[in-house]
XYZ file of C-alpha atoms in Angstrom:
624
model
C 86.243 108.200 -138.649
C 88.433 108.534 -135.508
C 91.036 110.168 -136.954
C 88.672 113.030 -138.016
C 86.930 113.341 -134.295
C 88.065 117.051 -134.465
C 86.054 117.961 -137.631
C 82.731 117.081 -136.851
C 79.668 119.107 -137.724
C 77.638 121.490 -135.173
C 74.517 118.785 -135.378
C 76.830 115.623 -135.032
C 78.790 117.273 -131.741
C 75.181 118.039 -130.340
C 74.556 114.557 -130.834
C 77.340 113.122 -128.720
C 77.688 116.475 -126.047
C 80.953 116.704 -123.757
C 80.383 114.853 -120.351
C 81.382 116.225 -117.330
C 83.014 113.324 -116.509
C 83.634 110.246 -117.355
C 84.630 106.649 -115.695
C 87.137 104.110 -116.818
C 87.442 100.754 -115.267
C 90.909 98.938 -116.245
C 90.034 94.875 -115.421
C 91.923 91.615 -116.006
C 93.956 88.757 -114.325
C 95.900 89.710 -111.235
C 98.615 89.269 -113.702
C 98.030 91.403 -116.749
C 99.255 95.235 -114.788
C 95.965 96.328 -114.713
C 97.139 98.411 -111.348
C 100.093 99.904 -113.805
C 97.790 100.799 -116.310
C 95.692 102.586 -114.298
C 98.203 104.133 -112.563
C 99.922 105.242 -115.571
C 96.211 106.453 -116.797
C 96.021 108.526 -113.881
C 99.176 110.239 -114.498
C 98.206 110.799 -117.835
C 95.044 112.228 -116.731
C 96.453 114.520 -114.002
C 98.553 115.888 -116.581
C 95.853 116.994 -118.656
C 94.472 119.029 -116.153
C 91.335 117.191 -115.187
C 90.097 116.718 -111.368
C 89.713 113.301 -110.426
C 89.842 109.914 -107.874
C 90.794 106.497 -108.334
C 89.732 103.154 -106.755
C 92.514 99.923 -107.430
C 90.594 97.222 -106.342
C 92.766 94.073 -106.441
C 92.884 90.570 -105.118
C 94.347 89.798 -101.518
C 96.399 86.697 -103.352
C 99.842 87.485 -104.284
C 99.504 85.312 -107.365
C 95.612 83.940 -107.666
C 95.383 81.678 -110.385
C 95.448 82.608 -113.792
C 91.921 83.609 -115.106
C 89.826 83.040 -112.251
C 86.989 85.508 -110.554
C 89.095 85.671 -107.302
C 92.386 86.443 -109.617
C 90.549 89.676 -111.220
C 92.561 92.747 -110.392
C 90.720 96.173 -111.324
C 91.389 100.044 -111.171
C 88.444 102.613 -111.542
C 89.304 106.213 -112.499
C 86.498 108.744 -112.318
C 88.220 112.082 -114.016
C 86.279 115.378 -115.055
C 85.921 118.817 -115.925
C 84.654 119.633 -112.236
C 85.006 118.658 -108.584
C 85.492 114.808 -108.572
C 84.938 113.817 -105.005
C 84.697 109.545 -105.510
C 85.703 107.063 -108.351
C 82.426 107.387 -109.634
C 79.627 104.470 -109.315
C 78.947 103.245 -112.570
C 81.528 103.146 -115.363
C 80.940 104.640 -118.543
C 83.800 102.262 -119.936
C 85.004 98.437 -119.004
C 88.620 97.488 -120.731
C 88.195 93.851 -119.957
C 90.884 91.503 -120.605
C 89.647 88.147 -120.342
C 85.893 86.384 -119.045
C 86.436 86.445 -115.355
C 87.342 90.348 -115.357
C 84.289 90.760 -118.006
C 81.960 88.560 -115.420
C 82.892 90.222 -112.473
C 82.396 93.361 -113.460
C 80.186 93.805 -116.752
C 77.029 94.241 -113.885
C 78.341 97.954 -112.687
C 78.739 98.934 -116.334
C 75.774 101.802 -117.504
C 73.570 100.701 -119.740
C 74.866 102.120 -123.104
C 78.491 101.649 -121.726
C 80.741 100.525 -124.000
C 82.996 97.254 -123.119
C 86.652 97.052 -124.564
C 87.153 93.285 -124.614
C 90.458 91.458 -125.251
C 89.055 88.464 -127.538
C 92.314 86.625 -128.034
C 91.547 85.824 -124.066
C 87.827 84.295 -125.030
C 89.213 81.018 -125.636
C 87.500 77.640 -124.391
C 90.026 77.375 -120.990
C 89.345 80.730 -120.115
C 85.717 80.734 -120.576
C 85.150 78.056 -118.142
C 87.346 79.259 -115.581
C 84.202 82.094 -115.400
C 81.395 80.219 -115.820
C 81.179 81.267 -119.658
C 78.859 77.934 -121.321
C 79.728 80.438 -123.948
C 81.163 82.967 -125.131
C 79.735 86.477 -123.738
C 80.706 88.161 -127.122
C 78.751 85.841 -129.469
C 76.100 84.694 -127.846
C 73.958 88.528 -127.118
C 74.130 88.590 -123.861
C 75.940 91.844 -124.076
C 73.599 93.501 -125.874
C 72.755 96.104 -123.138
C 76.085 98.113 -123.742
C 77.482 98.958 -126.624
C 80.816 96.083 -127.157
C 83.939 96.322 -129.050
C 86.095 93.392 -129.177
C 89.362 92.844 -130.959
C 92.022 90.184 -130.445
C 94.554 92.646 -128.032
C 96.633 89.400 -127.678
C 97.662 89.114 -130.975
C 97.670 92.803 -131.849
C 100.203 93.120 -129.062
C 102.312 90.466 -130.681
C 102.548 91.563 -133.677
C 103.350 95.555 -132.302
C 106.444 93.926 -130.271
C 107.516 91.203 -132.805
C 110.793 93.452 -134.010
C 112.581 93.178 -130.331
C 112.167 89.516 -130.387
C 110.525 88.904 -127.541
C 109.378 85.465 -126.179
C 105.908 85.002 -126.114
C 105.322 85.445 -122.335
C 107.388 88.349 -122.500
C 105.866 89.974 -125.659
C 101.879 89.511 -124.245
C 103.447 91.074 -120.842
C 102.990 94.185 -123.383
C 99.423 93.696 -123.553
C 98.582 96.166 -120.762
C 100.759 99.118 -122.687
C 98.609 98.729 -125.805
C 95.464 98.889 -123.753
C 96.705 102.108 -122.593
C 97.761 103.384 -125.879
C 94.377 103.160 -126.884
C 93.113 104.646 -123.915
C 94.875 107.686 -124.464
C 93.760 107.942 -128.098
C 90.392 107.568 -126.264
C 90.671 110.402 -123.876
C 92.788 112.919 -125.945
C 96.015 112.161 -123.477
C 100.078 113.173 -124.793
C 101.785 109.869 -124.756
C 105.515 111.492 -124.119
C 105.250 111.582 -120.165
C 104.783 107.879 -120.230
C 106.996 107.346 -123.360
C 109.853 109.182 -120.898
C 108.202 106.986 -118.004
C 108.936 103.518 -119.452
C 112.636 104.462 -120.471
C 113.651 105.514 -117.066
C 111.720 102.278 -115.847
C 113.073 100.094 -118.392
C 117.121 102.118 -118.480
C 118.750 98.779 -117.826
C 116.585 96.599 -120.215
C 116.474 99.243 -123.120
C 115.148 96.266 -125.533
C 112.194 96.233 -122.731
C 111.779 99.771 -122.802
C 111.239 99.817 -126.317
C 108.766 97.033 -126.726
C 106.774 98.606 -124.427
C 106.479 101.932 -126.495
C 106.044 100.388 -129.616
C 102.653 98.452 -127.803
C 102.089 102.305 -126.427
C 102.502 103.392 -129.614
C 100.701 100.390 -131.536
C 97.271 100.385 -129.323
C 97.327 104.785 -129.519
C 97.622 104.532 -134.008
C 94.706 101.371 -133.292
C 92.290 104.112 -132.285
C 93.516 106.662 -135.043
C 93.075 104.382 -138.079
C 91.085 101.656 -137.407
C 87.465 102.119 -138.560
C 85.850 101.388 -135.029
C 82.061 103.270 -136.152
C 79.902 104.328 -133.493
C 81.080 101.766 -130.879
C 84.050 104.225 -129.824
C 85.271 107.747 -130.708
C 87.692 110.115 -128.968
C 86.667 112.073 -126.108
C 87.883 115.823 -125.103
C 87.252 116.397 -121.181
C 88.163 120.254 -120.364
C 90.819 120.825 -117.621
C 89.042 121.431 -114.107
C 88.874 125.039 -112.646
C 91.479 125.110 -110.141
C 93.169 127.633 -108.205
C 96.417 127.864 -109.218
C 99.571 126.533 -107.550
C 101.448 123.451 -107.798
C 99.462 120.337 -107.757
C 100.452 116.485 -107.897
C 98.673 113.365 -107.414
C 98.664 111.631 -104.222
C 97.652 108.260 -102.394
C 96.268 108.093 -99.184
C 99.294 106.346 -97.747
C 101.731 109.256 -99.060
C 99.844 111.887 -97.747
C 100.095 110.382 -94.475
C 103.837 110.010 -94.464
C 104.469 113.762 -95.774
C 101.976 114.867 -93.063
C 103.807 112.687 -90.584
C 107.274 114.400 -91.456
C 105.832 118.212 -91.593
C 104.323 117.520 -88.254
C 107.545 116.448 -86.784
C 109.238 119.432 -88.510
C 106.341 121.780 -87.050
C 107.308 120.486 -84.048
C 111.110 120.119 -83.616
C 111.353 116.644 -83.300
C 112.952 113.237 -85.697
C 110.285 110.933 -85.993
C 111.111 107.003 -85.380
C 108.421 104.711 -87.542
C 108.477 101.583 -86.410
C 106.365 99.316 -88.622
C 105.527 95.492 -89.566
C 103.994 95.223 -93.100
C 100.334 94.523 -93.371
C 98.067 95.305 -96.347
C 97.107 98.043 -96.666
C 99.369 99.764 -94.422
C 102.681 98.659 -95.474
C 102.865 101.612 -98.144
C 103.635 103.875 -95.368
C 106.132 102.112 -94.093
C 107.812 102.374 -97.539
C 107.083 106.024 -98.405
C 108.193 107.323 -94.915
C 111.709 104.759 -95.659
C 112.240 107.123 -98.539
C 112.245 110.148 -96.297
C 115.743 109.766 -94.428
C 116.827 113.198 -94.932
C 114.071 114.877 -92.927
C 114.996 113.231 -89.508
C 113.515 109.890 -89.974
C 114.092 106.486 -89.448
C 112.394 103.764 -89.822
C 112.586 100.268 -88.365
C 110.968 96.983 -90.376
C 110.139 94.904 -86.949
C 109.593 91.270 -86.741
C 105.790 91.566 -85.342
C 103.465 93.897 -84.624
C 104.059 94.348 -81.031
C 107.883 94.690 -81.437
C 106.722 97.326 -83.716
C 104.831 99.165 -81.290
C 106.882 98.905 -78.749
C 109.840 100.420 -80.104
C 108.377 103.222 -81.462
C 107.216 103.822 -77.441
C 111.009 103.691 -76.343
C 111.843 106.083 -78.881
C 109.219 108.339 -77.404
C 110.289 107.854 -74.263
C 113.972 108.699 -75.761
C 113.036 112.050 -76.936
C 111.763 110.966 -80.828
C 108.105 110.894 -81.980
C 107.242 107.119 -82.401
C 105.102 106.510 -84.992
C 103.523 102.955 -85.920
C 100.698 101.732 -88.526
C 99.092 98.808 -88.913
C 95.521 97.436 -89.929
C 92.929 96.015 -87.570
C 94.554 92.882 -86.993
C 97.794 93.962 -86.250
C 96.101 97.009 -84.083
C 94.282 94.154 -81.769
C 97.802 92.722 -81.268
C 99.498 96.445 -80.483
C 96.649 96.755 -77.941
C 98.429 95.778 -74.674
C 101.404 98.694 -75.992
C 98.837 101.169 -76.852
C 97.633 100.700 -73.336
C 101.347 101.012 -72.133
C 101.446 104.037 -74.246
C 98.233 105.565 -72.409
C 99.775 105.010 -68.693
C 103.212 106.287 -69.232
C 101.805 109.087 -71.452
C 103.876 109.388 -73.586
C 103.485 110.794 -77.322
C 102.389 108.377 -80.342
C 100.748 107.895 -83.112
C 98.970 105.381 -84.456
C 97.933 104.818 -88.227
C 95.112 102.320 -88.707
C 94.557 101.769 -92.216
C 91.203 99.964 -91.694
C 90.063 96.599 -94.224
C 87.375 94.238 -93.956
C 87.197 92.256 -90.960
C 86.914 90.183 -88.638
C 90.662 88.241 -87.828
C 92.174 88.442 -91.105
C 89.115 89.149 -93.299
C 89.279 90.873 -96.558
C 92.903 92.115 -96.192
C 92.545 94.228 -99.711
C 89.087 95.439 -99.258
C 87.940 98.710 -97.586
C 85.360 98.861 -94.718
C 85.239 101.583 -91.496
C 84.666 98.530 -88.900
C 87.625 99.421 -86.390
C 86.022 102.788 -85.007
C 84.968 100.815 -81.919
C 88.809 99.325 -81.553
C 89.956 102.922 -81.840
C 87.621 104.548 -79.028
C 87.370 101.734 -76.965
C 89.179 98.578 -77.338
C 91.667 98.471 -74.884
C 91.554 97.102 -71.742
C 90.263 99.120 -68.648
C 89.401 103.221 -68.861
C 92.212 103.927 -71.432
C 91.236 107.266 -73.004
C 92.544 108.250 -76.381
C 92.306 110.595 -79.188
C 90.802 109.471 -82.398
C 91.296 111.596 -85.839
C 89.458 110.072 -89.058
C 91.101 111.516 -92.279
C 88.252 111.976 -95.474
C 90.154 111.512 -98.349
C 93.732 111.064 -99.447
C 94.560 114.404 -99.516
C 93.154 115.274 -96.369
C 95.433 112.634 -94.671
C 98.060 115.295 -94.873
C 96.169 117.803 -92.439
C 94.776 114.913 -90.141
C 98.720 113.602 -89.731
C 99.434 117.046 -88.647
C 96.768 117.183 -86.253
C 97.597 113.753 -85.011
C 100.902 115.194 -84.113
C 100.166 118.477 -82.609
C 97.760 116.465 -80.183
C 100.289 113.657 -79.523
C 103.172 116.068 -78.592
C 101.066 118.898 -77.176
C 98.910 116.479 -74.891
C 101.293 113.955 -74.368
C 99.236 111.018 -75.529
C 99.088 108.200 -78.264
C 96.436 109.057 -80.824
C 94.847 107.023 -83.689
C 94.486 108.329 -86.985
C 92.085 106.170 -89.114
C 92.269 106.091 -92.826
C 90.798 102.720 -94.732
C 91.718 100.623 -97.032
C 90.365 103.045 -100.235
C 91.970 105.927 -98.762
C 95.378 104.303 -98.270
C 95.666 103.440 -102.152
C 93.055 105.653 -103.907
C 94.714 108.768 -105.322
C 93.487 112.223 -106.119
C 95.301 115.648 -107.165
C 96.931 117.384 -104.210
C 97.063 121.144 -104.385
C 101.170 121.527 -102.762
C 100.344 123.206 -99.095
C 102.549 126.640 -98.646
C 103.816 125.508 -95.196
C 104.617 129.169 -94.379
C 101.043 129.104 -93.669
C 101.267 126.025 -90.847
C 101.576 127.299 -87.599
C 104.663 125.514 -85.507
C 104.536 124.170 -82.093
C 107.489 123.367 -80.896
C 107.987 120.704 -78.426
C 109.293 122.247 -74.788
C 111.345 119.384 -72.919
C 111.690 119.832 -69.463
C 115.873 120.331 -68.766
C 115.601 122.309 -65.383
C 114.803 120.489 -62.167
C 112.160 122.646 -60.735
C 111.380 124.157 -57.421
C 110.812 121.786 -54.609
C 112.154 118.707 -56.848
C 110.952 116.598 -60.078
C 107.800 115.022 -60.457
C 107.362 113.263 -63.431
C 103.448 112.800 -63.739
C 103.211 116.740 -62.577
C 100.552 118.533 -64.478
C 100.444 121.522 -66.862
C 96.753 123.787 -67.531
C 96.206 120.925 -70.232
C 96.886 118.018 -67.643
C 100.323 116.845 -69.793
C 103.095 115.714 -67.586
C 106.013 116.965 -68.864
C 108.482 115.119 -71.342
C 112.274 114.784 -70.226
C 114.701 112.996 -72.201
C 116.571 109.911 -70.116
C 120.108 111.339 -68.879
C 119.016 114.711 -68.035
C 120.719 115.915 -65.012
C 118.602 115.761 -62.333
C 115.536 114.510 -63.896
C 115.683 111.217 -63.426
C 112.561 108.959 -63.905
C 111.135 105.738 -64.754
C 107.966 105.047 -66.538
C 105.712 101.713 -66.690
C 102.535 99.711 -67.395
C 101.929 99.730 -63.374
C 99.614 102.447 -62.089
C 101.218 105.938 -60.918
C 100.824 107.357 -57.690
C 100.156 111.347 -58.491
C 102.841 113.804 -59.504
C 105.844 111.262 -58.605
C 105.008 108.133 -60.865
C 106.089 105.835 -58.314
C 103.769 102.534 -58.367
C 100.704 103.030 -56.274
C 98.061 100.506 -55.721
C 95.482 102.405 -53.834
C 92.025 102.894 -54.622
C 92.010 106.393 -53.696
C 95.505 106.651 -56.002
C 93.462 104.679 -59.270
C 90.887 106.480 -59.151
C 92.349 110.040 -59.361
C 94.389 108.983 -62.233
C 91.998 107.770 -64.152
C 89.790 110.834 -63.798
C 93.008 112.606 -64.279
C 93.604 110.607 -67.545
C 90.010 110.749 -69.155
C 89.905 114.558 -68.025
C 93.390 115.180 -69.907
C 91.686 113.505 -73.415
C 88.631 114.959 -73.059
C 89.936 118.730 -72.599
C 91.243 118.341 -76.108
C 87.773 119.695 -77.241
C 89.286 122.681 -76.730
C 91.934 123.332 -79.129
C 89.971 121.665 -81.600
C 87.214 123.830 -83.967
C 84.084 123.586 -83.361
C 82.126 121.114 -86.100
C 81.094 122.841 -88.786
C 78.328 121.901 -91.846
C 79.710 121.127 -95.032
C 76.710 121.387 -97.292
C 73.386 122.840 -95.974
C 72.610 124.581 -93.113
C 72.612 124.041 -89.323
C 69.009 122.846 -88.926
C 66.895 121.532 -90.582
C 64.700 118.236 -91.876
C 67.319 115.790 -92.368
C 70.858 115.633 -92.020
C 73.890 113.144 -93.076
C 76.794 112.584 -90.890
C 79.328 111.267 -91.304
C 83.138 109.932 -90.997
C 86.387 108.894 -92.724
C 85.872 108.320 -96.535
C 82.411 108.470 -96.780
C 82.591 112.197 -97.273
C 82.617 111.934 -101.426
C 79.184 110.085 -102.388
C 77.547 111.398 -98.811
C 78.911 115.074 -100.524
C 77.569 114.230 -103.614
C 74.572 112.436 -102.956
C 73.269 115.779 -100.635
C 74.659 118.304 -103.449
C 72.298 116.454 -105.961
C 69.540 116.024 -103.330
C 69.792 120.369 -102.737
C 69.795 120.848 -106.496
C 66.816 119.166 -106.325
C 64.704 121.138 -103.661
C 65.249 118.537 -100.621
C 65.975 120.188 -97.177
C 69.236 118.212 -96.850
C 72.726 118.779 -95.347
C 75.552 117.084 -94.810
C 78.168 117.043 -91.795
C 81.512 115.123 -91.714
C 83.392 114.279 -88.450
C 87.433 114.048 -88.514
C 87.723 114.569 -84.348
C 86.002 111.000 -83.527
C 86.932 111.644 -79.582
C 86.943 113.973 -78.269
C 84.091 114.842 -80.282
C 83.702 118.301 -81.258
C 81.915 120.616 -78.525
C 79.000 121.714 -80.435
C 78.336 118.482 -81.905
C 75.500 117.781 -79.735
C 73.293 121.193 -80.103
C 73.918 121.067 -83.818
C 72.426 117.606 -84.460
C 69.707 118.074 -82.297
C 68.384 121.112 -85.071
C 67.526 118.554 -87.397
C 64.189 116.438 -87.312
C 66.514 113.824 -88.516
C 69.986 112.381 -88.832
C 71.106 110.143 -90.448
C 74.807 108.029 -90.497
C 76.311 106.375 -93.519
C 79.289 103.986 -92.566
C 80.868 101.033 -93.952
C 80.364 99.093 -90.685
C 77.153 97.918 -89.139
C 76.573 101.231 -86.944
C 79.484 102.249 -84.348
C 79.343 106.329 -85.445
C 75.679 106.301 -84.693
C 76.555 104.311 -81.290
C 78.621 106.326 -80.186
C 76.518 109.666 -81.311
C 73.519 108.030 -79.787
C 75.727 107.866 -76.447
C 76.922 111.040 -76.310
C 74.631 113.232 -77.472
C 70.999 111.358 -77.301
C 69.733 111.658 -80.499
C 67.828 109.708 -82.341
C 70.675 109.112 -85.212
C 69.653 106.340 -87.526
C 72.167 103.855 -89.386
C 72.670 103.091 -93.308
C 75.441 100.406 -93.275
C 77.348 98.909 -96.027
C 79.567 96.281 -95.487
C 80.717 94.618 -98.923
C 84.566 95.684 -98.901
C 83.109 98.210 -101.513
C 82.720 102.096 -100.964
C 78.965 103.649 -100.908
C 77.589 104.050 -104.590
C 75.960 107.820 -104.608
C 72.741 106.009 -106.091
C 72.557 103.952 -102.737
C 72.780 107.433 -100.292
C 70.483 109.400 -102.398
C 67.882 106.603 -102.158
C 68.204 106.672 -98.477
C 67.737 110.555 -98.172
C 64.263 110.483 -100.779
C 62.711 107.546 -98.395
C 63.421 109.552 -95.175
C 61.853 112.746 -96.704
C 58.589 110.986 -98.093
């Protein structure tokens, strides 16, 4: 039967009608490359055309142990015909290699999904380790989705038994045959990933091969084996897209390549210094990669030392960059304050997880909008920028450098733990099309002498590299008398540069665009606002709600503070607003402050992204 997919009749293809979309969750032990495999999927999938977004979703343990719940690594692809704008909420497909990925999971599946189960992995150890009294795949407790269950273990084996392969090496296969089968599945070419595994595998060619041959082995298991009604082969259209040249990208890549063509828009090297924390550390290594564009990048041994060098190589005449997540932010807070009273450009990546203290280092959550805006200690004004997806972190790493460099100022640019790692496609930007703005040092001492806290129209003091004739300085965490910078104590002093400092951030409402509505219109019964990587289900959830007659719109915020200037008038023309976040309310906090409104919080703080089933239901109970 699967082999003849392509020959079906008009009545039996009306029967089983092309889905939009479809979504594939990869799960197994932290072991079994289930991040690979989806990985590789994606690739696969972006080759074909299709739009789509991914969600890894792994455990925070290097190594957890060996079939357990807290061990089970997954990846969720959501890939379609049409705009993709989240990894989907339920899958239509669960590839589970052993009980604990199976228990942990099997609950998200549709009803009528189908469940690809490994049942070499069903044995009596395993099953315990998850709770299984019994087996899952005998005993009916399945029988909501459709199940398919073959021993992958052994089929593996046997695919890789001509390299001769030991037995932990051979089943390290195991996750190449799933994927073979998944591309039979989905209609996907094998030779990308064919030409993949030899260039990953070109000093272990014996490697390289077994690895095809399970490629090869799981793809001809879909072609020949008589598999009946539980799965067939699936055709999903290439997307509409305008066209260009288009790759896939993570969160934490966009950032760095927006990070270097800000630098390059402005005229500067960039310095990242960096101390690895998940899920931040991928910038670190992407931006590493990047030598030839001006940058350098330092590994330090903590967070602070991090910080604080990429401050002297502002201060030097570099832009210092730094990441972290929100633990290693609370510990850069005393430099970001530095950063704030010598003003001096940064910026600041937070790649936001669960919290508090250490938390859930590999889950996603919004929870450190507070620590961006306000957790520093006394009036420390700074610029916040909240990037929407992983493509989008290319444009908000611009911005983040255009305000650094044109204000003089360290900003944050918040991304989260989904952003950093999901990917998406990435239409190529045509940077003839960026506007530059060059960084003006000052060189000349001016009339009447140098004062290094003198102000511009925008309030900047000017930046002057150390050893320029004439223009000598010095900068610290002690507060500045006016236009000199030499310490000052006095009341009188403190309190004009601290008006002068919150003045300086908040005129950045002006070279930033006015908010605009996404979806909907600018007034109405209800609207959904919103920040950061929200914007696919919220985006969704309101295009579904419209289709449907509701009096919805949605509104998505990337200028956190300053906040845009017509912010305010625009949410009060709704009756109603309301703020989806993965923390327990800061947006609407700080909305509530600003502009008075009554804005009303949905929170969701599981380490999970919003389901578009869970915002929907919030928009039908505020319209009844």
């Amino acid at each position: 039967m699967a082999s003849a997919v392509h020959d079906v009749s008009l009545e039996e293809a009306g029967s089983h009608p092309v889905p939009e979309s479809i979504v594939v969750r990869f799960a197994g032990d932290s072991g079994d490359g289930m991040q690979l495999t989806g990985g590789q999927f994606t690739l696969s999938t972006a080759l074909a055309g299709n739009d789509l977004a991914t969600f890894p979703d792994f455990p925070a343990e290097i190594r957890a142990p060996q079939g357990t719940l807290f061990g089970v690594s997954a990846f969720q692809i959501n890939f379609g015909s049409t705009a993709i704008e989240t990894a989907g909420d339920a899958p239509d497909v669960l590839v589970a290699m052993n009980p604990a990925a199976l228990k942990t999971n099997v609950g998200s599946l549709k009803v009528g999904g189908l469940i690809i189960a490994d049942a070499g992995e069903f044995g009596a150890r395993n099953l315990a380790k998850a709770g299984y009294a019994q087996s899952p795949l005998e005993d009916g407790s399945l029988a909501r989705w459709q199940l398919l269950s073959f021993d992958i273990s052994a089929l593996t084996m046997e695919a890789v038994k001509p390299f001769g392969l030991g037995n932990k090496e051979a089943l390290r296969c195991k996750n190449m045959w799933t994927l073979g089968l998944a591309l039979w599945m989905f209609d996907r070419d094998r030779a990308p990933l064919i030409q993949w595994l030899h260039d990953k595998f070109a000093k272990a060619p014996v490697l390289a091969d077994a690895n095809v041959a399970a490629l090869n082995a799981g793809h001809a298991y879909g072609e020949t084996a008589e598999l009946g009604g539980a799965i067939r082969q699936h055709h999903v259209a290439p997307a509409p897209v305008a066209p260009g040249l288009y790759r896939t990208v993570t969160g934490a890549e966009s950032i760095s390549l927006g990070l270097v063509a800000g630098t390059q828009l402005a005229g500067l090297k960039m310095f990242f210094g960096g101390y690895p924390i998940t899920p931040a550390s991928a910038i670190l290594h992407h931006l590493s990669r990047l030598k030839e564009y001006g940058v350098t990048t330092f590994q330090a041994e903590d967070e602070i030392a991090a910080i604080a060098s990429a401050i002297g190589a502002s201060y030097a005449g570099s832009l210092g960059v730094t990441s972290s997540s929100g633990p290693g932010i609370a510990l850069k807070g005393e430099a970001i304050g530095l950063a704030i009273m010598t003003e001096l450009p940064l910026v600041i990546v937070n790649s936001q997880r669960g919290g508090p203290s250490t938390g859930l280092p590999t889950k996603t959550e919004q929870s450190d909008l507070y620590q961006a805006v306000y957790g520093r200690n006394g009036d420390a004004p700074m610029p916040v920028i909240a990037a929407r997806s992983p493509a989008d972190a290319f444009d908000c790493a611009i911005e983040a450098v255009r305000i650094a460099t044109q204000y003089m100022t360290p900003v944050m640019l918040l991304t989260d733990g989904y952003i950093a790692n999901a990917a998406e496609p990435w239409k190529v930007p045509d940077m003839a099309g960026y506007a530059p703005f060059p960084v003006q040092f000052q060189e000349d001492v001016p009339e009447g002498g140098f004062k290094p806290y003198a102000r511009d129209d925008k309030l900047k003091r000017p930046w002057v590299k150390p050893g320029t004739p004439g223009l000598m300085h010095r900068i610290g965490g002690i507060e500045k008398q006016v236009d000199t910078g030499h310490i000052n104590y006095e009341a009188a002093n403190h309190q004009a540069m601290t008006d002068i400092r919150q003045a300086k951030v908040a005129g950045i409402a002006d070279s930033i665009p006015d908010q605009d509505v996404c979806m909907g219109e600018a007034g109405g019964r209800l609207a959904l606002v919103g920040w950061g990587s929200t914007f696919g289900p919220i985006h969704q959830a309101v295009r579904r709600m419209r289709a449907r007659g509701h009096d919805v719109s949605h509104i998505h915020i990337r200028h956190i503070w300053p906040l845009p200037r017509n912010l305010g008038a625009l949410l009060r023309g709704y009756d109603q607003v309301i703020v989806p976040e993965m923390n327990t309310g800061q947006l609407k906090t700080v909305l509530r402050d600003q502009f008075l409104v009554d804005a009303r919080p949905l929170n969701k703080v599981s380490g999970q992204p919003f389901r578009i089933d869970e915002i929907e239901a919030a928009i039908e109970e505020a319209l009844e």
